[in-house]
Amino acid sequence: MDSSNRRIVILGKTGTGKSSLANTIFGEELFKIDHSSKSGTSECRAKTKSVNGRSITLIDTPGFFDTNKSEDERRREIVRSIVECAPGPHAFLILLKKEKYSEQEQSVIDQMQEYFTEEVYRYATVVFTHGDELQEGQTIKDYVSEDEKLIDLVRKCGRRCHVIDNKYWKDKPKDDYRSNQFQVEEILKTIDNMVTENNGDYYTNELLQVVEENIQHEIETIRPLSENMLDEEIRERAKKNIFEKLLNLLVGTGTGILLGALFGVFIMTKVVLKSLKTFKKAAKSLVGIAVLAGAKAGAGETKEPAAGNTGNIGKSIKKGVSSAAGLSVKALAASAAVGAVAGGVTGCLAAPGAKTPQEAAKAAADDVYKGAKYIQDKIDEFLDKD
């Protein structure tokens, strides 16, 4: 991998102009634009080109934050994005329209922080689109200063913000503030400075590091068999192979977690119900013993102490049953969590042998079911003992 290359991820909700920004930075239409109301980018795409003397890889993300995408679609594209930007991006461009900052925009920022943690802000720059809507003589920093939420966001991003207009600023003079050429150069300078401030580091985490290690291993496997392929082509094939393996792994693990949680609750419910039945039988016997003991204790004196003792024991029994019921609810929650973890591990182990996500899901489901059935049989065997 070219160490001088800058990997830049473009984030934002559908309609902000992520693909258009990528084309504006590259100066040509490398990313297809879809002007329909649905997400223009259906899958994560990455392109590399030299821009103003810099090697740039732009990663155009799908609508991570789109509510109209299924969980499977989002899972697939998140995995693809992880593979594309491994071992990690040097910069995130957070794209916002130049319009009123609403709760919807804030939810996108919140989700972004949830995916990448607050560490993302060290590598982030805010870029506004539809710059032509700025008032005469107004800069983007003037605009930001009018909204407390935008001030806070830009401050978190090291006060880095820029503006472009993919429609009206294409042919403006290079030294004009309202020129895409001017703004692109400013964005790239900001990224250069940010990389310097971060000591040349890029954003990464354990997952991205593991993915890159697997890509490198795959490259070493492919290289001896592909003498006529360029390094870029070998890496692309390696990324494709790792993407498919990761997707199968994620599907298998996800299936395992879901089924593991469900089986965990089912099995624990049986345990709790049987335990409560046993407890109630013991409680009845205990009340009988208490009454008898109280009667004997009161035979030489009065019956009131015995009745009082019985009442207190009765209250204790009632409290004990109530506590047991409360514990059973906690036990159900705990069993779901334990079942989810166990199921996830089982699904994870079952997935690598699968060739497709569907096979991974089926393998995970089969193995989780077998494991749950075995545990259930053992619990039934234990509880049914006299």
Short mmCIF file of C-alpha atoms in Angstrom, two decimals:
data_model
loop_
_atom_site.label_atom_id
_atom_site.label_comp_id
_atom_site.label_asym_id
_atom_site.label_seq_id
_atom_site.Cartn_x
_atom_site.Cartn_y
_atom_site.Cartn_z
CA MET A 1 0.00 0.00 0.00
CA ASP A 2 1.26 3.51 -0.92
CA SER A 3 2.24 5.15 2.38
CA SER A 4 1.84 8.63 0.86
CA ASN A 5 -1.75 7.98 -0.13
CA ARG A 6 -4.48 9.83 1.81
CA ARG A 7 -7.58 7.75 2.54
CA ILE A 8 -10.62 9.99 2.97
CA VAL A 9 -14.09 8.78 3.98
CA ILE A 10 -17.09 10.92 3.08
CA LEU A 11 -19.95 10.64 5.59
CA GLY A 12 -23.43 12.14 5.51
CA LYS A 13 -27.09 11.39 5.10
CA THR A 14 -28.66 10.74 1.70
CA GLY A 15 -29.07 13.86 -0.41
CA THR A 16 -26.18 15.87 1.00
CA GLY A 17 -24.11 15.30 -2.17
CA LYS A 18 -21.43 12.81 -1.12
CA SER A 19 -20.84 11.46 -4.64
CA SER A 20 -20.91 15.00 -6.09
CA LEU A 21 -18.29 16.13 -3.57
CA ALA A 22 -16.05 13.20 -4.54
CA ASN A 23 -16.35 14.17 -8.20
CA THR A 24 -15.67 17.82 -7.38
CA ILE A 25 -12.48 16.90 -5.50
CA PHE A 26 -11.31 14.65 -8.34
CA GLY A 27 -12.32 17.16 -11.01
CA GLU A 28 -14.12 14.54 -13.08
CA GLU A 29 -17.18 12.26 -12.93
CA LEU A 30 -15.71 9.11 -11.38
CA PHE A 31 -18.69 8.50 -9.09
CA LYS A 32 -22.12 7.97 -10.60
CA ILE A 33 -24.73 10.49 -9.48
CA ASP A 34 -28.34 9.40 -8.90
CA HIS A 35 -30.80 12.28 -8.56
CA SER A 36 -33.72 10.13 -7.37
CA SER A 37 -35.18 10.53 -3.88
CA LYS A 38 -33.56 7.26 -2.78
CA SER A 39 -29.95 6.84 -1.76
CA GLY A 40 -27.79 7.59 -4.80
CA THR A 41 -25.00 5.33 -3.59
CA SER A 42 -26.25 1.79 -3.13
CA GLU A 43 -22.87 0.45 -2.13
CA CYS A 44 -19.57 1.74 -0.80
CA ARG A 45 -17.20 2.80 -3.57
CA ALA A 46 -13.55 3.82 -3.51
CA LYS A 47 -11.50 5.57 -6.20
CA THR A 48 -7.86 6.71 -6.19
CA LYS A 49 -6.41 9.62 -8.16
CA SER A 50 -3.67 12.23 -7.93
CA VAL A 51 -5.08 15.64 -7.00
CA ASN A 52 -2.86 18.74 -6.86
CA GLY A 53 0.21 16.55 -6.39
CA ARG A 54 -1.39 14.32 -3.73
CA SER A 55 -2.45 10.68 -4.03
CA ILE A 56 -6.04 10.62 -2.80
CA THR A 57 -8.40 7.69 -2.20
CA LEU A 58 -11.99 8.83 -1.71
CA ILE A 59 -14.40 6.39 -0.11
CA ASP A 60 -18.00 7.28 -0.94
CA THR A 61 -20.21 5.66 1.69
CA PRO A 62 -23.80 4.49 1.28
CA GLY A 63 -26.59 5.83 3.44
CA PHE A 64 -25.34 4.41 6.73
CA PHE A 65 -27.94 6.59 8.34
CA ASP A 66 -30.85 5.78 6.01
CA THR A 67 -33.92 4.39 7.74
CA ASN A 68 -35.24 2.91 4.49
CA LYS A 69 -32.38 0.42 4.23
CA SER A 70 -32.77 -3.07 5.63
CA GLU A 71 -30.42 -4.31 8.35
CA ASP A 72 -28.87 -6.73 5.86
CA GLU A 73 -28.14 -3.91 3.39
CA ARG A 74 -26.60 -1.71 6.05
CA ARG A 75 -24.55 -4.60 7.46
CA ARG A 76 -23.22 -5.41 4.00
CA GLU A 77 -22.16 -1.85 3.27
CA ILE A 78 -20.63 -1.24 6.68
CA VAL A 79 -18.46 -4.34 6.14
CA ARG A 80 -17.54 -3.13 2.65
CA SER A 81 -16.59 0.30 4.00
CA ILE A 82 -14.41 -1.26 6.72
CA VAL A 83 -12.56 -3.30 4.09
CA GLU A 84 -12.19 -0.33 1.72
CA CYS A 85 -10.68 2.04 4.29
CA ALA A 86 -8.47 -0.50 6.14
CA PRO A 87 -6.12 -0.01 7.90
CA GLY A 88 -7.95 3.27 8.55
CA PRO A 89 -8.80 6.66 7.02
CA HIS A 90 -6.60 9.74 7.39
CA ALA A 91 -9.65 11.96 7.30
CA PHE A 92 -13.44 11.97 7.56
CA LEU A 93 -15.39 14.61 5.66
CA ILE A 94 -18.70 15.18 7.48
CA LEU A 95 -21.06 16.47 4.84
CA LEU A 96 -23.96 18.80 5.72
CA LYS A 97 -26.25 20.91 3.59
CA LYS A 98 -26.17 24.65 4.11
CA GLU A 99 -29.60 24.69 5.73
CA LYS A 100 -31.20 24.73 9.16
CA TYR A 101 -29.41 22.29 11.45
CA SER A 102 -32.24 19.96 12.49
CA GLU A 103 -32.65 16.97 14.80
CA GLN A 104 -32.16 14.73 11.77
CA GLU A 105 -28.68 16.17 11.16
CA GLN A 106 -27.88 15.80 14.85
CA SER A 107 -28.98 12.15 14.80
CA VAL A 108 -26.54 11.51 11.95
CA ILE A 109 -23.71 13.02 14.00
CA ASP A 110 -24.77 10.96 17.04
CA GLN A 111 -24.78 7.74 15.01
CA MET A 112 -21.42 8.60 13.47
CA GLN A 113 -19.96 9.05 16.96
CA GLU A 114 -21.56 5.75 18.01
CA TYR A 115 -19.91 3.91 15.10
CA PHE A 116 -16.47 5.48 15.46
CA THR A 117 -16.37 6.90 19.05
CA GLU A 118 -15.43 10.52 19.85
CA GLU A 119 -11.92 9.82 18.52
CA VAL A 120 -13.37 10.45 15.05
CA TYR A 121 -13.38 14.22 15.62
CA ARG A 122 -9.57 14.30 15.66
CA TYR A 123 -9.68 13.25 12.01
CA ALA A 124 -12.83 15.06 10.89
CA THR A 125 -13.59 18.17 8.87
CA VAL A 126 -17.08 19.57 8.32
CA VAL A 127 -17.91 20.36 4.69
CA PHE A 128 -21.10 22.19 3.76
CA THR A 129 -22.74 21.86 0.34
CA HIS A 130 -25.06 24.31 -1.47
CA GLY A 131 -22.64 27.15 -0.81
CA ASP A 132 -24.48 29.36 -3.30
CA GLU A 133 -27.08 29.88 -0.58
CA LEU A 134 -24.59 31.86 1.49
CA GLN A 135 -25.54 35.51 1.69
CA GLU A 136 -23.52 38.07 -0.24
CA GLY A 137 -20.12 38.46 1.43
CA GLN A 138 -20.88 35.76 4.01
CA THR A 139 -18.27 33.05 4.70
CA ILE A 140 -19.03 29.58 5.98
CA LYS A 141 -17.54 30.48 9.37
CA ASP A 142 -19.95 33.44 9.56
CA TYR A 143 -22.81 31.04 8.90
CA VAL A 144 -21.62 28.53 11.52
CA SER A 145 -21.33 31.27 14.15
CA GLU A 146 -25.12 31.79 14.00
CA ASP A 147 -25.99 28.31 15.35
CA GLU A 148 -24.84 26.98 18.73
CA LYS A 149 -25.05 23.32 17.64
CA LEU A 150 -22.93 23.97 14.56
CA ILE A 151 -20.44 25.92 16.66
CA ASP A 152 -20.13 22.93 18.98
CA LEU A 153 -19.71 20.44 16.09
CA VAL A 154 -17.07 22.50 14.31
CA ARG A 155 -15.25 23.11 17.60
CA LYS A 156 -15.08 19.32 18.19
CA CYS A 157 -13.57 19.00 14.70
CA GLY A 158 -10.72 21.36 15.57
CA ARG A 159 -12.60 24.34 14.06
CA ARG A 160 -12.16 22.80 10.61
CA CYS A 161 -14.96 23.63 8.15
CA HIS A 162 -15.29 24.36 4.44
CA VAL A 163 -17.98 24.92 1.84
CA ILE A 164 -18.53 23.97 -1.80
CA ASP A 165 -21.30 24.20 -4.36
CA ASN A 166 -21.35 21.31 -6.82
CA LYS A 167 -23.67 23.15 -9.18
CA TYR A 168 -22.81 26.85 -9.33
CA TRP A 169 -19.15 27.11 -8.31
CA LYS A 170 -17.61 24.81 -10.93
CA ASP A 171 -16.19 27.44 -13.30
CA LYS A 172 -15.41 30.26 -10.90
CA PRO A 173 -11.84 31.66 -10.84
CA LYS A 174 -9.41 29.66 -8.71
CA ASP A 175 -8.67 32.55 -6.33
CA ASP A 176 -12.37 33.27 -5.71
CA TYR A 177 -13.72 32.18 -2.30
CA ARG A 178 -16.88 30.97 -4.08
CA SER A 179 -14.95 28.62 -6.32
CA ASN A 180 -14.79 24.86 -6.01
CA GLN A 181 -11.14 24.91 -7.12
CA PHE A 182 -10.31 27.27 -4.25
CA GLN A 183 -12.32 25.30 -1.69
CA VAL A 184 -10.96 21.88 -2.75
CA GLU A 185 -7.40 23.13 -2.32
CA GLU A 186 -8.36 24.51 1.12
CA ILE A 187 -9.90 21.15 2.09
CA LEU A 188 -6.75 19.29 1.02
CA LYS A 189 -4.52 21.74 2.91
CA THR A 190 -6.67 21.22 6.02
CA ILE A 191 -6.26 17.44 5.67
CA ASP A 192 -2.48 17.85 5.25
CA ASN A 193 -2.32 19.95 8.43
CA MET A 194 -4.54 17.50 10.29
CA VAL A 195 -2.33 14.54 9.33
CA THR A 196 0.70 16.52 10.54
CA GLU A 197 -1.04 17.32 13.84
CA ASN A 198 -1.81 13.61 14.23
CA ASN A 199 1.87 12.75 13.62
CA GLY A 200 1.03 11.08 10.32
CA ASP A 201 -1.35 8.66 12.01
CA TYR A 202 -4.73 7.67 10.64
CA TYR A 203 -7.91 6.75 12.48
CA THR A 204 -7.92 3.06 13.31
CA ASN A 205 -9.18 0.52 15.77
CA GLU A 206 -8.62 -3.18 16.45
CA LEU A 207 -11.14 -4.25 13.83
CA LEU A 208 -9.53 -2.18 11.06
CA GLN A 209 -6.09 -3.47 12.06
CA VAL A 210 -7.24 -7.10 11.97
CA VAL A 211 -8.91 -6.54 8.59
CA GLU A 212 -5.69 -5.07 7.18
CA GLU A 213 -3.66 -7.99 8.55
CA ASN A 214 -6.05 -10.39 6.81
CA ILE A 215 -5.84 -8.42 3.57
CA GLN A 216 -2.03 -8.59 3.68
CA HIS A 217 -2.17 -12.34 4.34
CA GLU A 218 -4.57 -12.76 1.41
CA ILE A 219 -2.24 -10.72 -0.82
CA GLU A 220 0.66 -13.04 0.02
CA THR A 221 -1.55 -16.00 -0.85
CA ILE A 222 -2.66 -14.52 -4.19
CA ARG A 223 0.67 -13.04 -5.36
CA PRO A 224 2.50 -16.31 -6.28
CA LEU A 225 -0.48 -17.35 -8.40
CA SER A 226 -0.90 -14.00 -10.18
CA GLU A 227 2.44 -13.01 -11.69
CA ASN A 228 0.87 -10.83 -14.38
CA MET A 229 -1.30 -8.79 -12.03
CA LEU A 230 -0.40 -5.32 -10.80
CA ASP A 231 -0.12 -4.71 -7.04
CA GLU A 232 -3.33 -2.65 -7.13
CA GLU A 233 -5.20 -5.50 -8.82
CA ILE A 234 -3.89 -8.06 -6.31
CA ARG A 235 -5.00 -5.85 -3.41
CA GLU A 236 -8.45 -5.40 -4.95
CA ARG A 237 -8.87 -9.17 -5.26
CA ALA A 238 -7.64 -9.66 -1.69
CA LYS A 239 -10.12 -7.06 -0.42
CA LYS A 240 -12.95 -8.78 -2.30
CA ASN A 241 -12.07 -12.14 -0.72
CA ILE A 242 -11.83 -10.66 2.78
CA PHE A 243 -15.12 -8.80 2.30
CA GLU A 244 -16.92 -12.05 1.49
CA LYS A 245 -15.34 -13.85 4.46
CA LEU A 246 -16.16 -11.00 6.83
CA LEU A 247 -19.73 -10.79 5.62
CA ASN A 248 -20.23 -14.52 6.19
CA LEU A 249 -18.65 -14.18 9.62
CA LEU A 250 -20.90 -11.24 10.53
CA VAL A 251 -24.05 -12.97 9.29
CA GLY A 252 -23.16 -16.14 11.18
CA THR A 253 -22.32 -14.25 14.36
CA GLY A 254 -25.45 -12.12 14.11
CA THR A 255 -27.65 -15.16 13.62
CA GLY A 256 -25.95 -16.86 16.54
CA ILE A 257 -26.46 -13.86 18.82
CA LEU A 258 -30.17 -13.62 18.01
CA LEU A 259 -30.90 -17.33 18.36
CA GLY A 260 -28.60 -17.67 21.36
CA ALA A 261 -30.50 -14.94 23.19
CA LEU A 262 -33.85 -16.51 22.35
CA PHE A 263 -32.77 -20.00 23.39
CA GLY A 264 -31.16 -18.58 26.53
CA VAL A 265 -34.46 -17.02 27.61
CA PHE A 266 -36.43 -20.15 26.73
CA ILE A 267 -34.17 -22.46 28.72
CA MET A 268 -33.96 -20.11 31.70
CA THR A 269 -37.74 -19.72 31.74
CA LYS A 270 -38.12 -23.48 32.25
CA VAL A 271 -35.53 -23.42 35.04
CA VAL A 272 -37.25 -20.51 36.81
CA LEU A 273 -40.74 -22.00 36.54
CA LYS A 274 -39.60 -25.35 37.89
CA SER A 275 -37.61 -23.67 40.65
CA LEU A 276 -40.56 -21.53 41.69
CA LYS A 277 -42.82 -24.59 41.83
CA THR A 278 -40.27 -26.36 44.04
CA PHE A 279 -39.91 -23.23 46.17
CA LYS A 280 -43.68 -22.93 46.69
CA LYS A 281 -43.87 -26.57 47.84
CA ALA A 282 -41.05 -25.94 50.28
CA ALA A 283 -42.72 -22.74 51.45
CA LYS A 284 -45.99 -24.56 52.21
CA SER A 285 -44.11 -27.17 54.23
CA LEU A 286 -42.19 -24.44 56.01
CA VAL A 287 -45.41 -22.58 56.95
CA GLY A 288 -46.86 -25.84 58.31
CA ILE A 289 -43.77 -26.46 60.41
CA ALA A 290 -43.84 -22.87 61.63
CA VAL A 291 -47.49 -23.10 62.67
CA LEU A 292 -46.83 -26.37 64.47
CA ALA A 293 -43.76 -24.95 66.19
CA GLY A 294 -45.70 -21.86 67.16
CA ALA A 295 -48.53 -23.94 68.61
CA LYS A 296 -46.09 -25.95 70.68
CA ALA A 297 -44.35 -22.81 71.86
CA GLY A 298 -47.66 -21.28 72.89
CA ALA A 299 -49.06 -24.37 74.60
CA GLY A 300 -47.57 -23.55 77.99
CA GLU A 301 -48.16 -19.81 77.69
CA THR A 302 -50.57 -18.17 75.28
CA LYS A 303 -51.41 -18.66 71.62
CA GLU A 304 -50.74 -15.06 70.61
CA PRO A 305 -46.95 -15.33 70.35
CA ALA A 306 -47.40 -18.38 68.18
CA ALA A 307 -49.81 -16.56 65.92
CA GLY A 308 -47.46 -13.59 65.79
CA ASN A 309 -44.50 -15.79 64.91
CA THR A 310 -46.52 -17.52 62.24
CA GLY A 311 -47.54 -14.19 60.75
CA ASN A 312 -43.92 -13.00 60.64
CA ILE A 313 -42.78 -16.23 59.03
CA GLY A 314 -45.63 -15.92 56.55
CA LYS A 315 -44.46 -12.43 55.67
CA SER A 316 -40.93 -13.72 55.28
CA ILE A 317 -42.13 -16.47 52.98
CA LYS A 318 -44.12 -13.99 50.91
CA LYS A 319 -41.12 -11.69 50.72
CA GLY A 320 -38.94 -14.64 49.73
CA VAL A 321 -41.29 -15.62 46.90
CA SER A 322 -41.40 -11.99 45.72
CA SER A 323 -37.60 -11.77 45.79
CA ALA A 324 -37.36 -15.03 43.88
CA ALA A 325 -39.71 -13.64 41.24
CA GLY A 326 -37.60 -10.49 40.98
CA LEU A 327 -34.46 -12.55 40.68
CA SER A 328 -36.11 -14.65 37.99
CA VAL A 329 -36.65 -11.54 35.84
CA LYS A 330 -33.00 -10.61 36.28
CA ALA A 331 -32.06 -14.19 35.53
CA LEU A 332 -34.00 -14.06 32.27
CA ALA A 333 -32.18 -10.89 31.22
CA ALA A 334 -28.84 -12.38 32.20
CA SER A 335 -29.60 -15.63 30.40
CA ALA A 336 -30.46 -13.69 27.25
CA ALA A 337 -27.13 -11.91 27.42
CA VAL A 338 -25.21 -15.13 28.12
CA GLY A 339 -27.15 -16.92 25.40
CA ALA A 340 -26.40 -14.08 22.97
CA VAL A 341 -22.67 -14.25 23.67
CA ALA A 342 -22.59 -18.03 23.46
CA GLY A 343 -24.70 -17.96 20.32
CA GLY A 344 -22.47 -15.30 18.79
CA VAL A 345 -19.37 -17.38 19.43
CA THR A 346 -21.07 -20.49 18.05
CA GLY A 347 -22.22 -18.61 14.95
CA CYS A 348 -18.77 -17.10 14.52
CA LEU A 349 -17.17 -20.54 14.59
CA ALA A 350 -19.76 -21.99 12.21
CA ALA A 351 -19.49 -19.22 9.58
CA PRO A 352 -15.96 -19.59 8.12
CA GLY A 353 -16.82 -22.81 6.31
CA ALA A 354 -19.75 -21.17 4.52
CA LYS A 355 -19.50 -19.95 0.93
CA THR A 356 -22.39 -17.47 1.12
CA PRO A 357 -24.11 -15.39 3.83
CA GLN A 358 -27.14 -17.68 3.55
CA GLU A 359 -25.00 -20.75 4.24
CA ALA A 360 -23.36 -18.92 7.15
CA ALA A 361 -26.74 -18.10 8.70
CA LYS A 362 -27.97 -21.68 8.31
CA ALA A 363 -24.76 -23.15 9.75
CA ALA A 364 -24.95 -20.79 12.72
CA ALA A 365 -28.62 -21.56 13.35
CA ASP A 366 -28.02 -25.34 13.19
CA ASP A 367 -25.09 -25.22 15.61
CA VAL A 368 -26.82 -22.88 18.07
CA TYR A 369 -29.92 -25.08 18.07
CA LYS A 370 -27.88 -28.24 18.71
CA GLY A 371 -26.05 -26.55 21.58
CA ALA A 372 -29.26 -25.21 23.12
CA LYS A 373 -30.99 -28.58 22.80
CA TYR A 374 -28.12 -30.32 24.59
CA ILE A 375 -28.18 -27.80 27.46
CA GLN A 376 -31.97 -28.00 27.71
CA ASP A 377 -31.90 -31.82 27.95
CA LYS A 378 -29.27 -31.70 30.70
CA ILE A 379 -31.25 -29.11 32.69
CA ASP A 380 -34.47 -31.15 32.37
CA GLU A 381 -32.58 -34.22 33.52
CA PHE A 382 -31.25 -32.37 36.59
CA LEU A 383 -34.54 -30.68 37.55
CA ASP A 384 -36.61 -33.85 37.20
CA LYS A 385 -34.53 -35.69 39.77
CA ASP A 386 -36.35 -36.39 43.04
#
